[in-house]
Structure formats: structure tokens, C-alpha cells
Short mmCIF file of C-alpha atoms in Angstrom, two decimals:
data_model
loop_
_atom_site.label_atom_id
_atom_site.label_comp_id
_atom_site.label_asym_id
_atom_site.label_seq_id
_atom_site.Cartn_x
_atom_site.Cartn_y
_atom_site.Cartn_z
CA MET U 1 79.18 118.58 23.73
CA ARG U 2 75.98 119.95 25.26
CA LYS U 3 73.92 117.49 23.21
CA LEU U 4 76.00 114.56 24.44
CA PHE U 5 75.50 115.65 28.05
CA GLN U 6 71.72 115.91 27.58
CA ILE U 7 71.52 112.37 26.19
CA THR U 8 73.57 110.96 29.09
CA PHE U 9 71.43 112.75 31.70
CA ASN U 10 68.18 111.47 30.16
CA ASN U 11 69.51 107.90 30.19
CA PHE U 12 70.39 108.27 33.89
CA LEU U 13 66.89 109.42 34.79
CA CYS U 14 65.33 106.56 32.88
CA SER U 15 67.51 103.98 34.61
CA LYS U 16 66.69 105.42 38.08
CA VAL U 17 62.98 105.27 37.42
CA PHE U 18 63.36 101.75 36.08
CA TYR U 19 65.20 100.45 39.12
CA THR U 20 62.86 102.22 41.54
CA ARG U 21 59.86 100.67 39.86
CA MET U 22 61.63 97.32 39.81
CA GLY U 23 62.20 97.51 43.58
CA GLU U 24 58.56 98.29 44.23
CA CYS U 25 57.46 95.31 42.15
CA VAL U 26 59.85 92.97 43.96
CA GLY U 27 58.56 94.20 47.34
CA GLU U 28 54.95 93.62 46.33
CA MET U 29 55.79 90.14 45.08
CA ALA U 30 57.61 89.29 48.34
CA GLU U 31 54.73 90.51 50.48
CA SER U 32 52.20 88.58 48.45
CA THR U 33 54.34 85.44 48.81
CA ILE U 34 55.12 85.69 52.54
CA ASN U 35 51.84 86.94 54.04
CA PRO U 36 48.95 85.37 52.09
CA LEU U 37 47.76 83.34 55.13
CA LYS U 38 47.92 86.41 57.35
CA ARG U 39 45.70 88.40 55.00
CA ILE U 40 43.26 85.49 54.67
CA SER U 41 43.15 85.10 58.46
CA GLU U 42 42.52 88.81 59.00
CA SER U 43 39.73 88.86 56.45
CA CYS U 44 38.08 85.81 58.09
CA MET U 45 38.33 87.38 61.55
CA ASN U 46 36.73 90.56 60.27
CA ALA U 47 33.90 88.54 58.77
CA VAL U 48 33.32 86.65 62.04
CA GLU U 49 33.37 89.86 64.07
CA GLU U 50 30.73 91.34 61.78
CA LYS U 51 28.41 88.32 62.34
CA ARG U 52 29.01 87.89 66.16
CA PRO U 53 26.28 89.55 68.25
CA LEU U 54 27.46 92.00 70.90
CA ILE U 55 26.41 90.38 74.22
CA GLU U 56 27.24 92.31 77.36
CA THR U 57 27.34 90.00 80.41
CA PRO U 58 26.32 92.00 83.47
CA ARG U 59 28.87 91.89 86.25
CA VAL U 60 27.25 90.39 89.35
CA LYS U 61 28.56 91.83 92.60
CA LYS U 62 29.66 89.14 95.05
CA ARG U 63 30.33 89.19 98.78
CA LYS U 64 32.06 86.75 101.11
CA CYS U 65 29.40 84.73 102.88
CA ALA U 66 29.05 82.06 105.53
CA VAL U 67 26.74 79.34 104.22
CA LEU U 68 25.01 76.84 106.50
CA ILE U 69 24.24 73.41 105.07
CA CYS U 70 23.02 70.15 106.61
CA TYR U 71 23.12 66.69 105.12
CA SER U 72 22.87 62.96 105.68
CA GLY U 73 26.06 61.23 104.57
CA GLN U 74 24.29 57.95 103.76
CA GLY U 75 25.25 56.84 100.25
CA TYR U 76 27.96 59.49 99.83
CA LEU U 77 31.73 59.04 99.81
CA GLY U 78 32.29 62.06 102.01
CA LEU U 79 31.92 65.82 101.73
CA GLN U 80 34.93 66.94 99.67
CA ARG U 81 34.77 66.87 95.86
CA ASN U 82 36.62 64.00 94.24
CA PRO U 83 36.49 63.49 90.44
CA GLY U 84 34.24 60.59 89.50
CA MET U 85 32.99 60.10 93.07
CA LYS U 86 29.59 60.80 94.60
CA THR U 87 30.18 63.52 97.19
CA ILE U 88 28.12 66.16 98.99
CA GLU U 89 30.07 69.05 97.48
CA GLU U 90 29.62 67.75 93.94
CA ASP U 91 25.83 67.78 94.28
CA LEU U 92 26.01 71.18 95.95
CA PHE U 93 28.09 72.74 93.17
CA VAL U 94 25.80 71.28 90.49
CA SER U 95 22.76 72.79 92.20
CA MET U 96 24.41 76.23 92.54
CA LEU U 97 25.41 76.13 88.87
CA LYS U 98 21.88 75.24 87.74
CA ALA U 99 20.46 77.96 89.98
CA GLY U 100 22.78 80.53 88.41
CA VAL U 101 24.55 81.24 91.68
CA ILE U 102 28.01 80.36 90.33
CA THR U 103 29.56 80.40 86.84
CA ASN U 104 31.03 77.55 84.84
CA GLU U 105 34.50 78.84 85.66
CA ALA U 106 33.74 78.79 89.40
CA PHE U 107 32.30 75.29 89.07
CA ASP U 108 35.57 74.05 87.56
CA GLN U 109 37.82 76.18 89.77
CA PRO U 110 36.26 76.79 93.22
CA LYS U 111 39.24 78.94 94.21
CA ILE U 112 37.78 81.70 92.03
CA ILE U 113 34.97 82.14 94.56
CA GLU U 114 37.29 81.43 97.55
CA PHE U 115 35.39 78.27 98.49
CA GLN U 116 36.28 76.57 101.79
CA ARG U 117 34.67 74.07 104.17
CA ALA U 118 34.85 74.28 107.98
CA ALA U 119 35.24 70.54 108.58
CA ARG U 120 35.75 67.65 106.19
CA THR U 121 33.47 64.68 106.83
CA ASP U 122 34.23 61.14 105.68
CA LYS U 123 32.14 58.45 104.01
CA GLY U 124 28.73 58.03 105.63
CA VAL U 125 29.24 60.90 108.11
CA SER U 126 26.41 63.43 108.44
CA ALA U 127 26.29 67.09 109.48
CA VAL U 128 23.69 69.26 111.19
CA LYS U 129 25.61 72.55 111.03
CA GLN U 130 28.31 72.42 108.38
CA VAL U 131 29.63 75.88 107.44
CA LEU U 132 31.11 76.94 104.09
CA SER U 133 32.80 80.22 103.19
CA VAL U 134 32.30 81.35 99.59
CA LYS U 135 31.81 84.50 97.51
CA LEU U 136 28.20 84.64 96.33
CA PRO U 137 25.86 87.20 94.72
CA LEU U 138 24.10 89.56 97.11
CA GLU U 139 20.76 87.91 96.39
CA VAL U 140 20.59 84.09 96.49
CA CYS U 141 17.29 82.23 96.45
CA LEU U 142 17.70 79.27 98.80
CA LYS U 143 14.48 77.73 97.51
CA THR U 144 15.87 77.62 93.96
CA VAL U 145 19.18 76.08 95.04
CA ASN U 146 17.42 73.46 97.18
CA SER U 147 15.11 72.55 94.30
CA TYR U 148 18.13 71.07 92.50
CA LEU U 149 19.42 69.23 95.60
CA PRO U 150 18.38 65.79 96.89
CA GLU U 151 16.23 65.93 100.02
CA GLN U 152 19.07 64.68 102.22
CA ILE U 153 21.10 67.84 101.48
CA ARG U 154 19.81 71.32 102.34
CA MET U 155 21.24 74.83 102.08
CA VAL U 156 19.67 76.37 105.16
CA ALA U 157 20.99 79.92 105.60
CA ILE U 158 23.45 82.49 104.26
CA LYS U 159 25.07 85.29 106.27
CA ARG U 160 27.34 88.06 105.07
CA ALA U 161 30.87 87.78 106.49
CA THR U 162 34.03 89.86 106.45
CA LYS U 163 36.14 89.98 103.30
CA GLY U 164 38.85 87.83 104.89
CA PHE U 165 36.50 85.33 106.56
CA ASN U 166 37.63 81.71 106.28
CA CYS U 167 35.23 79.18 107.76
CA LYS U 168 38.09 76.81 108.56
CA GLY U 169 40.72 79.30 109.73
CA ASN U 170 38.33 81.39 111.85
CA CYS U 171 36.81 78.34 113.55
CA ASP U 172 37.51 78.07 117.31
CA ALA U 173 36.17 74.56 117.87
CA ARG U 174 34.00 71.80 116.44
CA THR U 175 31.41 69.62 118.17
CA TYR U 176 30.65 66.08 116.99
CA SER U 177 28.20 63.49 118.27
CA TYR U 178 28.32 59.72 117.99
CA MET U 179 25.02 57.84 118.26
CA MET U 180 25.24 54.11 119.02
CA PRO U 181 23.13 51.30 120.53
CA THR U 182 23.77 50.79 124.23
CA PHE U 183 24.58 47.08 123.79
CA ALA U 184 27.94 48.30 122.41
CA LEU U 185 28.83 49.12 126.03
CA SER U 186 27.61 45.83 127.51
CA PRO U 187 30.18 43.52 129.21
CA GLN U 188 32.08 41.24 126.84
CA ASN U 189 30.89 38.10 128.65
CA GLU U 190 27.22 38.98 128.07
CA PRO U 191 25.42 38.08 124.81
CA LEU U 192 24.76 40.99 122.45
CA SER U 193 21.06 41.79 122.27
CA GLU U 194 18.85 44.64 121.04
CA ASP U 195 16.86 44.22 124.25
CA TYR U 196 19.83 45.33 126.36
CA ARG U 197 19.18 48.26 128.68
CA ILE U 198 22.22 50.06 130.05
CA PRO U 199 22.50 50.60 133.83
CA SER U 200 23.57 53.98 135.20
CA SER U 201 26.80 52.44 136.51
CA VAL U 202 27.97 51.71 132.95
CA ILE U 203 27.08 55.28 131.89
CA ASP U 204 29.22 56.55 134.78
CA LEU U 205 32.08 54.23 133.81
CA THR U 206 31.88 55.42 130.20
CA ASN U 207 32.06 59.06 131.28
CA LYS U 208 35.13 58.37 133.42
CA VAL U 209 36.87 56.82 130.42
CA LEU U 210 35.89 59.77 128.21
CA GLU U 211 37.28 62.24 130.76
CA THR U 212 40.77 60.83 130.19
CA PHE U 213 40.71 62.30 126.66
CA LEU U 214 40.38 65.88 127.93
CA GLY U 215 43.26 68.30 127.43
CA THR U 216 46.12 68.22 124.94
CA HIS U 217 47.50 64.81 123.91
CA ASN U 218 49.43 63.18 121.11
CA TYR U 219 46.85 61.42 118.92
CA HIS U 220 49.16 59.84 116.34
CA ASN U 221 47.66 56.44 117.23
CA PHE U 222 44.17 57.73 116.48
CA THR U 223 44.73 58.61 112.82
CA SER U 224 46.73 57.34 109.85
CA ARG U 225 50.11 58.31 108.41
CA LYS U 226 51.14 60.46 111.38
CA LYS U 227 54.55 59.98 112.95
CA PRO U 228 54.75 59.92 116.77
CA LEU U 229 56.88 63.07 116.94
CA ASP U 230 54.84 65.05 114.41
CA PRO U 231 53.71 68.26 116.20
CA SER U 232 50.45 68.28 114.22
CA ALA U 233 49.41 65.04 115.98
CA LYS U 234 48.78 67.00 119.19
CA ARG U 235 45.13 67.95 119.59
CA TYR U 236 43.13 69.68 122.32
CA VAL U 237 39.85 68.12 123.48
CA ILE U 238 37.58 70.50 125.41
CA SER U 239 34.76 68.17 126.48
CA PHE U 240 33.69 64.55 125.96
CA SER U 241 30.65 62.97 127.61
CA CYS U 242 27.97 60.29 127.30
CA GLY U 243 24.32 61.38 127.51
CA ASP U 244 21.28 59.63 128.92
CA PRO U 245 19.88 56.61 127.05
CA PHE U 246 16.75 56.81 124.89
CA ILE U 247 14.71 54.25 122.93
CA ILE U 248 13.88 54.28 119.20
CA GLU U 249 12.02 51.34 117.63
CA ASN U 250 12.55 49.24 120.76
CA MET U 251 16.35 49.70 120.59
CA GLU U 252 18.18 51.74 123.21
CA PHE U 253 20.74 54.33 122.14
CA VAL U 254 23.16 56.78 123.72
CA ILE U 255 24.92 59.79 122.21
CA LEU U 256 28.55 60.65 122.92
CA LYS U 257 29.39 64.33 122.40
CA VAL U 258 32.93 65.62 121.92
CA LYS U 259 34.13 69.20 121.46
CA GLY U 260 37.67 70.03 120.39
CA GLN U 261 39.69 72.63 118.54
CA SER U 262 40.19 70.29 115.58
CA PHE U 263 40.22 66.59 114.77
CA MET U 264 42.27 64.43 112.44
CA LEU U 265 41.09 61.74 110.03
CA HIS U 266 39.40 58.88 111.95
CA GLN U 267 40.38 60.42 115.32
CA ILE U 268 36.90 60.52 116.86
CA ARG U 269 35.95 57.07 115.59
CA LYS U 270 39.13 55.61 117.09
CA MET U 271 38.49 57.42 120.38
CA VAL U 272 35.02 55.86 120.44
CA GLY U 273 36.37 52.46 119.42
CA LEU U 274 38.92 52.36 122.23
CA THR U 275 36.34 53.61 124.76
CA ILE U 276 33.98 50.77 123.83
CA ALA U 277 36.81 48.24 124.16
CA ILE U 278 37.74 49.52 127.63
CA VAL U 279 34.14 49.60 128.92
CA ARG U 280 33.45 46.10 127.55
CA GLY U 281 36.55 44.77 129.34
CA LEU U 282 38.64 43.89 126.29
CA THR U 283 41.50 46.09 127.44
CA SER U 284 42.36 48.43 130.29
CA ILE U 285 42.66 52.17 130.71
CA GLU U 286 46.44 51.76 130.51
CA THR U 287 46.09 51.17 126.75
CA LEU U 288 44.76 54.72 126.41
CA THR U 289 47.72 56.08 128.36
CA ARG U 290 50.15 54.11 126.18
CA ALA U 291 48.42 55.37 123.04
CA TYR U 292 49.59 58.90 123.85
CA GLY U 293 53.19 57.67 123.78
CA GLU U 294 55.50 56.95 120.85
CA GLU U 295 54.54 53.29 120.33
CA ARG U 296 52.29 52.39 117.40
CA LEU U 297 49.32 50.57 118.94
CA ASP U 298 46.49 48.58 117.38
CA ILE U 299 43.47 50.84 118.01
CA PRO U 300 40.05 49.82 116.57
CA ILE U 301 38.00 52.29 114.54
CA ALA U 302 34.25 52.43 115.22
CA PRO U 303 31.72 52.47 112.32
CA GLY U 304 31.30 55.86 110.64
CA ILE U 305 27.51 55.80 110.30
CA GLY U 306 26.89 57.11 113.84
CA LEU U 307 29.19 60.14 113.56
CA VAL U 308 27.57 63.56 113.06
CA LEU U 309 29.08 67.06 112.86
CA GLU U 310 26.83 68.97 115.26
CA GLU U 311 28.27 72.48 115.25
CA VAL U 312 31.17 74.71 114.22
CA HIS U 313 32.04 77.44 116.73
CA TYR U 314 33.09 81.04 115.92
CA ASP U 315 33.25 82.66 119.36
CA ARG U 316 36.23 84.96 118.74
CA TYR U 317 34.99 86.02 115.29
CA ASN U 318 31.53 86.85 116.67
CA GLN U 319 33.03 88.82 119.54
CA ARG U 320 35.05 90.96 117.12
CA PHE U 321 32.73 91.36 114.14
CA GLY U 322 29.30 90.11 115.19
CA LYS U 323 28.17 93.44 116.63
CA ASP U 324 29.88 95.93 114.31
CA GLY U 325 26.61 96.81 112.58
CA ILE U 326 27.82 95.58 109.18
CA HIS U 327 28.37 91.86 109.57
CA GLU U 328 26.21 89.22 111.20
CA PRO U 329 27.40 86.84 113.92
CA ILE U 330 28.03 83.33 112.62
CA GLU U 331 25.39 81.57 114.70
CA TRP U 332 22.17 79.87 113.65
CA SER U 333 19.66 80.11 116.50
CA ASP U 334 17.00 81.43 114.10
CA VAL U 335 16.95 78.13 112.15
CA GLU U 336 17.38 75.77 115.11
CA GLU U 337 13.92 74.22 114.74
CA GLU U 338 14.43 73.58 111.03
CA LEU U 339 17.77 71.87 111.72
CA GLU U 340 16.30 69.73 114.49
CA GLU U 341 13.49 68.64 112.20
CA PHE U 342 15.98 67.73 109.46
CA LYS U 343 18.00 65.68 111.96
CA LYS U 344 14.93 63.76 113.10
CA GLN U 345 13.78 63.12 109.54
CA TYR U 346 17.01 62.28 107.71
CA ILE U 347 19.95 61.67 110.07
CA SER U 348 18.71 59.75 113.13
CA PRO U 349 16.52 57.32 111.09
CA THR U 350 19.54 56.54 108.90
CA ILE U 351 21.58 55.54 111.95
CA VAL U 352 18.72 53.47 113.41
CA LYS U 353 18.16 51.74 110.07
CA ALA U 354 21.85 50.88 109.83
CA GLU U 355 21.66 49.19 113.23
CA LYS U 356 18.31 47.45 112.69
CA GLU U 357 18.86 46.23 109.13
CA ASP U 358 22.58 46.32 108.39
CA LYS U 359 23.71 45.44 111.95
CA SER U 360 26.74 47.72 111.48
CA MET U 361 27.64 47.98 115.19
CA LEU U 362 26.87 44.30 115.85
CA VAL U 363 29.16 43.17 113.04
CA TRP U 364 31.92 45.49 114.24
CA LEU U 365 31.62 44.30 117.86
CA ASN U 366 32.11 40.69 116.74
CA SER U 367 35.45 41.67 115.21
CA LEU U 368 36.56 43.76 118.19
CA PRO U 369 38.23 40.87 120.13
CA LEU U 370 40.54 40.30 117.15
CA HIS U 371 42.42 43.49 118.01
CA SER U 372 45.50 43.15 120.21
CA PHE U 373 45.45 46.71 121.65
CA ASP U 374 49.22 46.33 121.72
CA VAL U 375 52.14 47.37 119.52
CA ARG U 376 51.18 46.54 115.95
CA ILE U 377 52.95 43.65 114.23
CA GLY U 378 55.79 44.99 112.12
CA ASP U 379 56.02 48.15 114.23
CA ARG U 380 57.95 46.69 117.14
CA ILE U 381 61.01 48.80 116.37
CA GLN U 382 62.95 50.44 119.18
CA VAL U 383 61.85 54.05 119.38
CA ASN U 384 64.99 55.62 120.90
CA THR U 385 68.29 55.86 119.06
CA ASP U 386 70.77 54.92 121.78
CA ASP U 387 73.66 52.47 121.22
CA SER U 388 71.83 49.51 122.76
CA ASN U 389 70.21 48.69 119.42
CA ILE U 390 72.08 50.74 116.86
CA ASN U 391 70.93 48.54 113.96
CA ASN U 392 67.23 49.01 114.83
CA GLU U 393 66.64 45.28 114.90
CA PRO U 394 63.01 44.24 115.43
CA ILE U 395 62.10 43.40 119.01
CA LYS U 396 60.93 39.81 119.29
CA GLU U 397 57.24 39.12 119.80
CA ASN U 398 55.97 37.20 122.82
CA ASN U 399 55.26 33.63 121.78
CA GLU U 400 51.96 33.50 123.66
CA ASP U 401 49.43 30.84 122.76
CA THR U 402 46.42 32.24 120.88
CA SER U 403 43.97 30.53 123.19
CA ASP U 404 45.55 32.32 126.16
CA ILE U 405 45.02 35.69 124.45
CA LYS U 406 41.38 34.85 123.75
CA GLU U 407 40.86 34.04 127.42
CA LYS U 408 42.25 37.45 128.36
CA LEU U 409 39.99 39.17 125.86
CA HIS U 410 36.91 37.68 127.53
CA LEU U 411 37.75 38.62 131.12
CA PRO U 412 34.86 40.23 133.05
CA LEU U 413 34.86 43.94 133.75
CA THR U 414 36.44 43.61 137.21
CA GLU U 415 39.56 41.79 136.00
CA GLY U 416 42.53 43.59 134.46
CA LEU U 417 45.06 42.49 131.89
CA ASN U 418 48.62 41.71 133.00
CA GLY U 419 48.06 43.37 136.37
CA THR U 420 47.32 46.80 134.85
CA LEU U 421 44.80 49.38 136.02
CA THR U 422 41.38 47.74 135.81
CA ASN U 423 37.93 49.01 134.99
CA GLU U 424 36.95 48.27 138.58
CA THR U 425 39.75 50.55 139.74
CA LEU U 426 38.54 53.20 137.30
CA LYS U 427 35.00 52.80 138.58
CA ASN U 428 36.10 53.40 142.17
CA SER U 429 38.37 56.36 141.34
#
């Protein structure tokens, strides 16, 4: 009996060992079948890691800065970067990348360095004091950055700003100038000539027209894609004036200067365009008053080549942080001579050349009488929503003869249109 028990027990132990070993073999086979790629991948990664050199990229400390740049907009499609387009910012970013001021990641994603511009300028528009806010290394060599820039774009100065500084949001006001030949303000019934010399009476008349822009008004007619009741169409103009005439290359010019809190797309050029039309006698001052209303009027837009961003103002910021001993005031009096020299060398000659060779203002003035200065065709829809025209049917146009309109467009300065306020009345006010 004992012998039989011993044989049975030995068989049990052998079977247990057998099945345990069998399980281990099956597990090894399963693992080798399921994870061969994983093991190969891990071995490859280990091999690559062994060959890769250990490069430690030093972390460059950056601070928020206010950067002053100046540029001539001739040949550029504006300031703001636009893929595939020639813009000021594109050339600027390329130069900063080559100079080692920004990384490839910052070049592709400017938000990384909190990049912002104070004022966006359009095609052909120049700037004397454009301000950018951006996080940059503590030491930036302006000479190196400028070596990669074309001569018509310069990075002039860098000042340390507060951590939350935003060149657009902290801006109190912007000043623009518009340089144009004085024959643009000559009476409509006089021939256009480069020999024209503007009398002081026309300068005075121009300033009286410009004064009507002061204050807060609805400028939906002076931009595009703004509805009459859009609150953002209201803008505040602080000052607007015409300076004394001066002569360059035997052509007389004047400069209009306007300062405002902010301006919309094409706003200044349309303000200048309507001013020229009023002074030349093509329309009356009443058109300007109507333009502030809800009607959609046909307002001409002056050429962009004469428009220049002169300055961006930071009065409140400077008052709060400019004298705290840590940050510098955002003002550029120490580089004023350099900026004036750049303007004389690259901006003013570009405007003069456009008038002497391309005749940009002359061509535009010849098309000015084609504007109606009235409600635009297709926009004569009743503005209010009362029951008198519940279906919003188009209001019928006046069937005036075209020749009659042309006669009105060529009236002398002392005659008004349709009995409205005349330029002569404005002159005597």
C-alpha cells in the first residue's frame, strides 16, 4: 500500500513540473510573437541615443521691449505679414532670425514672443516712428539686425518695457501726415499744373474744412465693411491741419497732419479725398455732414503714397512707468535727428518721385469728378424700419441728365450744389 502511494505521489510531482514548464514556454512564445517590433524599436532607439551628441542649448533670457522702426512703404504690400506677399514684417522677421535674435519657432509663431504692432499700415504707406512690442534678448545688436535689412527699413532703437506692455493697447493716440502737391487743392475750373502756387486763402479754406473732422463722429463712410450703426465706426479726431507750402524740385507741396485715438482702414485717405473734393468745388461741406449719418455715400479715397505714420503716443504709460527707475519712457527724442535724416533720404523723395514720374495725384484728380458724393448706387435702401416701406423697396434714383451733373461738378468755388452750404459760405464763417 505504501509503495503504491509513493508511485502516485511521484507521478503527481512530475505532472506539475511538466505543466509549469509548459506554461512558461507558451508565455515565452506568445511574447516573442506579439512584441517583436517593440523590442526592435527599443533596440534601435538605444542605438540612436548612444550616437546622438548631447547638445545643451543655453536658455536666453528675454524681456518685453518697445522697438522703434522706420520704413518706406514703396514696393511693399503693407506692414503686416501675409504668406507669399512682400511685407515689411516679413523682411524684419527674416533679419531678426538671421541675426539670432529670434528662434525658428518664434519666426513661425510670433505669438511665442508676444509680437504686436502699434499701427497697421497699408500698401505703399511709410512710417517714421512705428512701434512694436516683442520679447527679445537683453542684448540685441541693432547693427547686425540692420545688416540683413534693405536700406528702406531700419530698426532704430529698443527700450525695455513693462511685462504687460502692448504697443497697440497702451497707445493713447497716433499722428499721421499726408504730403501732396498743392495743385490738388486748386479750383476745379483751373488747369492742373506743376507750376501752381497755392494762395494763403486756399490754405485757410482747407484748414476750415479740416476743422469739421474734429471730435467724435461716425466714420462708417470712411472705411469698408462697416455698418452705419456699428459702435466701432465712431472715432475721435484730436487735431487736423494743413501746414505751410514748400517747394521740392520745382513742385510745391503741403503736408496735412492728423492726430486721433485710432483710425480705421482707409479712413485718413478718405478724409483727405473728401477734403480735396470740397476745396476744389466738386461738392459742398454738407456732404461731410451727411457722411456722418446713416446713408452710404460715395466718398473718394486719395492715393496711399503720400500717407506717413509720424508718431505713436504713450502719454499715460510714460506718466505711470516712465519715471519708476526701472523702465524707460516710450519716447524717441534721442534719435530724432536720425529719423529726420531717414525721412529726407527715403520717404519724402519717394513721394516726390511718385508725383513727378508716376503722376499719382494727377491721375487720381482726373477721376475725381466721376464720383457722385451722394448715396451709392444699390445702397438707396430706406434706413428706418417704419411701416411706410415695410418691404424695403429701393428708392428710385433721380433721372438727371449726365451732362447736367457734369456741369455741377465744374462749378467754381463760390457756387454751391443744390442750394447747399457753399465753400464761399465756409470761407466767410
